[in-house]
Short mmCIF file of C-alpha atoms in Angstrom, two decimals:
data_model
loop_
_atom_site.label_atom_id
_atom_site.label_comp_id
_atom_site.label_asym_id
_atom_site.label_seq_id
_atom_site.Cartn_x
_atom_site.Cartn_y
_atom_site.Cartn_z
CA UNK A 1 -14.34 -48.46 86.28
CA UNK A 2 -11.66 -47.00 85.29
CA UNK A 3 -11.08 -47.84 81.90
CA UNK A 4 -15.18 -47.12 81.60
CA UNK A 5 -14.50 -43.55 82.49
CA UNK A 6 -11.51 -43.17 79.77
CA UNK A 7 -14.30 -44.55 77.21
CA UNK A 8 -16.78 -42.31 78.03
CA UNK A 9 -14.29 -39.53 77.75
CA UNK A 10 -13.23 -40.45 74.63
CA UNK A 11 -16.46 -40.54 73.27
CA UNK A 12 -17.66 -37.35 74.60
CA UNK A 13 -14.48 -35.72 72.97
CA UNK A 14 -15.18 -37.35 69.54
CA UNK A 15 -18.57 -36.12 69.63
CA UNK A 16 -17.28 -32.41 70.26
CA UNK A 17 -14.61 -32.66 67.54
CA UNK A 18 -17.25 -33.77 64.71
CA UNK A 19 -19.74 -30.76 64.13
CA UNK A 20 -21.63 -33.54 62.16
CA UNK A 21 -22.15 -35.81 64.98
CA UNK A 22 -25.18 -33.96 66.91
CA UNK A 23 -27.70 -32.10 64.82
CA UNK A 24 -26.53 -32.94 61.43
CA UNK A 25 -30.07 -32.65 59.89
CA UNK A 26 -30.53 -28.83 60.90
CA UNK A 27 -27.25 -28.01 59.97
CA UNK A 28 -26.58 -25.57 56.88
CA UNK A 29 -24.96 -27.06 53.86
CA UNK A 30 -21.45 -25.85 52.79
CA UNK A 31 -22.45 -24.39 49.61
CA UNK A 32 -25.25 -22.17 47.68
CA UNK A 33 -25.62 -24.70 44.79
CA UNK A 34 -23.96 -26.76 42.33
CA UNK A 35 -24.14 -25.92 38.54
CA UNK A 36 -26.44 -28.66 37.12
CA UNK A 37 -24.25 -29.10 33.72
CA UNK A 38 -21.06 -30.23 35.72
CA UNK A 39 -22.87 -33.30 36.44
CA UNK A 40 -24.40 -33.89 33.00
CA UNK A 41 -27.67 -31.82 34.08
CA UNK A 42 -29.61 -28.71 32.78
CA UNK A 43 -30.51 -25.29 33.76
CA UNK A 44 -33.80 -26.33 31.78
CA UNK A 45 -36.73 -28.03 33.08
CA UNK A 46 -38.05 -30.29 30.24
CA UNK A 47 -40.97 -29.26 28.86
CA UNK A 48 -41.84 -32.39 26.93
CA UNK A 49 -41.36 -30.93 23.49
CA UNK A 50 -37.64 -30.58 22.86
CA UNK A 51 -37.51 -27.35 24.88
CA UNK A 52 -37.35 -26.12 28.28
CA UNK A 53 -38.06 -23.70 30.80
CA UNK A 54 -35.20 -21.93 32.48
CA UNK A 55 -34.66 -22.32 36.32
CA UNK A 56 -34.22 -18.79 36.50
CA UNK A 57 -34.20 -18.67 40.36
CA UNK A 58 -32.22 -20.73 42.78
CA UNK A 59 -32.94 -20.73 46.69
CA UNK A 60 -29.45 -21.15 48.09
CA UNK A 61 -28.50 -24.14 50.01
CA UNK A 62 -27.03 -21.57 52.42
CA UNK A 63 -30.72 -20.49 53.20
CA UNK A 64 -32.19 -21.73 56.93
CA UNK A 65 -32.36 -25.32 56.66
CA UNK A 66 -36.21 -25.06 57.72
CA UNK A 67 -37.01 -23.46 54.34
CA UNK A 68 -35.27 -25.91 52.07
CA UNK A 69 -38.39 -28.78 52.23
CA UNK A 70 -41.47 -29.00 50.68
CA UNK A 71 -43.47 -27.77 53.39
CA UNK A 72 -41.12 -25.11 54.28
CA UNK A 73 -40.70 -23.78 50.80
CA UNK A 74 -44.98 -23.51 50.67
CA UNK A 75 -45.02 -21.68 53.75
CA UNK A 76 -42.18 -19.37 52.62
CA UNK A 77 -44.13 -18.96 49.09
CA UNK A 78 -47.19 -17.86 50.81
CA UNK A 79 -45.06 -14.99 52.68
CA UNK A 80 -44.15 -13.93 49.10
CA UNK A 81 -47.37 -14.11 47.43
CA UNK A 82 -47.45 -17.57 45.85
CA UNK A 83 -49.84 -20.62 46.94
CA UNK A 84 -50.51 -24.02 46.24
CA UNK A 85 -52.68 -24.87 43.10
CA UNK A 86 -56.36 -24.43 43.18
CA UNK A 87 -58.14 -27.06 44.96
CA UNK A 88 -54.74 -29.04 44.81
CA UNK A 89 -55.77 -29.77 41.04
CA UNK A 90 -52.56 -29.50 38.72
CA UNK A 91 -53.47 -29.59 35.02
CA UNK A 92 -50.89 -30.61 32.56
CA UNK A 93 -48.15 -32.89 32.72
CA UNK A 94 -45.44 -32.06 35.44
CA UNK A 95 -42.10 -31.29 34.11
CA UNK A 96 -39.00 -33.10 34.92
CA UNK A 97 -35.49 -31.47 35.54
CA UNK A 98 -31.60 -33.24 35.92
CA UNK A 99 -29.93 -31.14 38.49
CA UNK A 100 -26.62 -33.30 37.90
CA UNK A 101 -27.11 -34.27 41.22
CA UNK A 102 -27.20 -38.03 40.64
CA UNK A 103 -30.71 -38.51 40.44
CA UNK A 104 -31.00 -38.01 36.79
CA UNK A 105 -34.57 -36.35 35.48
CA UNK A 106 -37.18 -35.92 38.72
CA UNK A 107 -40.29 -34.53 38.07
CA UNK A 108 -41.08 -31.00 39.93
CA UNK A 109 -42.06 -31.20 43.71
CA UNK A 110 -44.61 -28.77 43.50
CA UNK A 111 -45.97 -26.22 41.37
CA UNK A 112 -47.12 -22.54 43.25
CA UNK A 113 -49.27 -19.86 41.52
CA UNK A 114 -49.42 -16.21 42.53
CA UNK A 115 -52.40 -15.92 45.26
CA UNK A 116 -53.42 -12.46 44.48
CA UNK A 117 -53.57 -11.95 48.24
CA UNK A 118 -55.43 -14.52 49.37
CA UNK A 119 -53.48 -17.96 49.72
CA UNK A 120 -56.64 -20.14 50.14
CA UNK A 121 -58.28 -19.24 47.06
CA UNK A 122 -56.32 -16.84 44.91
CA UNK A 123 -54.58 -19.18 42.94
CA UNK A 124 -57.94 -20.23 41.44
CA UNK A 125 -58.15 -16.71 39.93
CA UNK A 126 -54.47 -17.11 38.63
CA UNK A 127 -55.62 -20.47 36.94
CA UNK A 128 -58.41 -18.16 35.32
CA UNK A 129 -56.89 -14.97 34.39
CA UNK A 130 -53.26 -15.75 34.55
CA UNK A 131 -49.82 -14.26 36.72
CA UNK A 132 -46.77 -15.49 38.11
CA UNK A 133 -46.08 -18.78 38.85
CA UNK A 134 -43.06 -21.37 39.33
CA UNK A 135 -42.12 -25.26 39.23
CA UNK A 136 -39.57 -26.49 42.13
CA UNK A 137 -36.88 -28.83 41.90
CA UNK A 138 -34.66 -30.01 44.92
CA UNK A 139 -30.75 -30.34 44.38
CA UNK A 140 -30.44 -33.34 46.79
CA UNK A 141 -28.83 -36.26 44.97
CA UNK A 142 -25.77 -38.00 46.14
CA UNK A 143 -23.31 -36.81 43.93
CA UNK A 144 -24.34 -32.93 44.26
CA UNK A 145 -26.50 -32.55 47.42
CA UNK A 146 -26.36 -28.78 47.93
CA UNK A 147 -30.25 -28.64 49.20
CA UNK A 148 -31.18 -25.81 46.62
CA UNK A 149 -34.24 -25.30 45.40
CA UNK A 150 -34.50 -24.68 41.88
CA UNK A 151 -37.32 -22.82 40.44
CA UNK A 152 -38.73 -22.27 36.77
CA UNK A 153 -40.35 -18.65 37.09
CA UNK A 154 -42.78 -17.19 34.40
CA UNK A 155 -45.43 -14.88 34.11
CA UNK A 156 -48.42 -16.91 32.03
CA UNK A 157 -51.64 -15.83 30.19
CA UNK A 158 -54.97 -16.78 31.14
CA UNK A 159 -56.59 -19.93 30.68
CA UNK A 160 -58.37 -18.75 27.60
CA UNK A 161 -55.03 -18.68 25.80
CA UNK A 162 -53.89 -21.96 27.57
CA UNK A 163 -51.51 -20.52 29.78
CA UNK A 164 -49.00 -19.66 27.52
CA UNK A 165 -45.79 -17.74 28.90
CA UNK A 166 -46.71 -13.97 28.19
CA UNK A 167 -43.67 -12.15 26.12
CA UNK A 168 -40.78 -11.97 27.88
CA UNK A 169 -42.46 -14.45 30.48
CA UNK A 170 -39.46 -15.91 31.94
CA UNK A 171 -37.63 -12.54 32.58
CA UNK A 172 -40.70 -11.03 33.89
CA UNK A 173 -41.72 -13.99 36.10
CA UNK A 174 -38.14 -14.12 37.58
CA UNK A 175 -38.22 -10.27 38.34
CA UNK A 176 -41.52 -9.71 39.87
CA UNK A 177 -40.87 -13.07 42.40
CA UNK A 178 -37.54 -11.45 43.24
CA UNK A 179 -39.41 -7.90 44.13
CA UNK A 180 -41.68 -9.56 46.15
CA UNK A 181 -39.38 -11.83 48.32
CA UNK A 182 -36.46 -9.72 48.87
CA UNK A 183 -36.48 -7.70 52.59
CA UNK A 184 -38.63 -8.94 55.52
CA UNK A 185 -41.36 -11.41 54.80
CA UNK A 186 -43.79 -13.66 57.19
CA UNK A 187 -46.23 -16.24 57.57
CA UNK A 188 -47.55 -18.50 59.63
CA UNK A 189 -45.66 -17.20 62.37
CA UNK A 190 -42.30 -17.59 60.81
CA UNK A 191 -40.33 -14.36 59.82
CA UNK A 192 -37.94 -14.39 56.78
CA UNK A 193 -35.28 -11.99 55.53
CA UNK A 194 -34.18 -12.54 51.74
CA UNK A 195 -31.45 -11.11 50.16
CA UNK A 196 -30.66 -11.50 46.45
CA UNK A 197 -27.78 -11.95 44.01
CA UNK A 198 -27.87 -11.92 40.19
CA UNK A 199 -25.59 -14.50 38.45
CA UNK A 200 -24.47 -14.95 34.84
CA UNK A 201 -23.13 -17.89 32.94
CA UNK A 202 -25.48 -20.29 34.23
CA UNK A 203 -27.93 -19.68 31.39
CA UNK A 204 -27.43 -18.83 27.64
CA UNK A 205 -28.96 -15.65 26.19
CA UNK A 206 -31.64 -15.79 23.89
CA UNK A 207 -34.18 -18.19 22.36
CA UNK A 208 -32.50 -21.31 21.60
CA UNK A 209 -33.86 -24.28 23.59
CA UNK A 210 -36.49 -21.82 25.11
CA UNK A 211 -39.72 -23.16 25.39
CA UNK A 212 -42.30 -20.77 23.42
CA UNK A 213 -39.67 -19.50 21.64
CA UNK A 214 -38.99 -16.51 24.10
CA UNK A 215 -35.79 -14.90 24.63
CA UNK A 216 -34.17 -14.74 28.03
CA UNK A 217 -31.51 -12.27 29.26
CA UNK A 218 -29.45 -15.28 30.87
CA UNK A 219 -29.20 -13.79 34.51
CA UNK A 220 -30.10 -16.48 37.36
CA UNK A 221 -31.24 -14.98 40.45
CA UNK A 222 -29.96 -16.68 43.89
CA UNK A 223 -31.74 -15.72 46.90
CA UNK A 224 -30.60 -16.58 50.59
CA UNK A 225 -33.40 -16.92 52.82
CA UNK A 226 -32.77 -16.69 56.37
CA UNK A 227 -35.48 -17.02 59.18
CA UNK A 228 -35.32 -14.95 61.95
#
């Protein structure tokens, strides 16, 4: 009996001493992101033509864990003016990205479009007249598991112009999304507080390697999203 009690106390002490032993699935990760290039990846999503779209917004791995899932990110996107594609239909090939996390190139998890104030049907309007949109990639591989979401954000032309990116559309898309995100937003009963920090050194400046030969300013905006 005495030995059994000692074993129970030892087990309880081990659990208390290890913060990972209980609730590991809901704990925040320890870093905001890992630089994909450090693991052989890239800060560009592969457009399939030898060029890429800049991953110009990162939702930090230090954000609330419920934001850093596909469903959670969609709900957050709807809180800042984006939603899923019109009738769930995606035209064109998905883009892959290698986030240097050990998974290699992985296709976008989801693509979200500006919803013009109507999360149910507004993205159909975006598909027609153009607007802001972004592709989502999660950094969750075995060698760099930050949990961060890397976004390739851009503003695009209407369907009559083949959804090409508007002039300066990568920087414009990033800045427009950030303006919508910073501060307090809410959707479906969830309230978010978002802060932003601009980071240089992850992306180059200019047009080299950039799809559509559109110059970028080299800034990546890091968003930290906290559920209230």
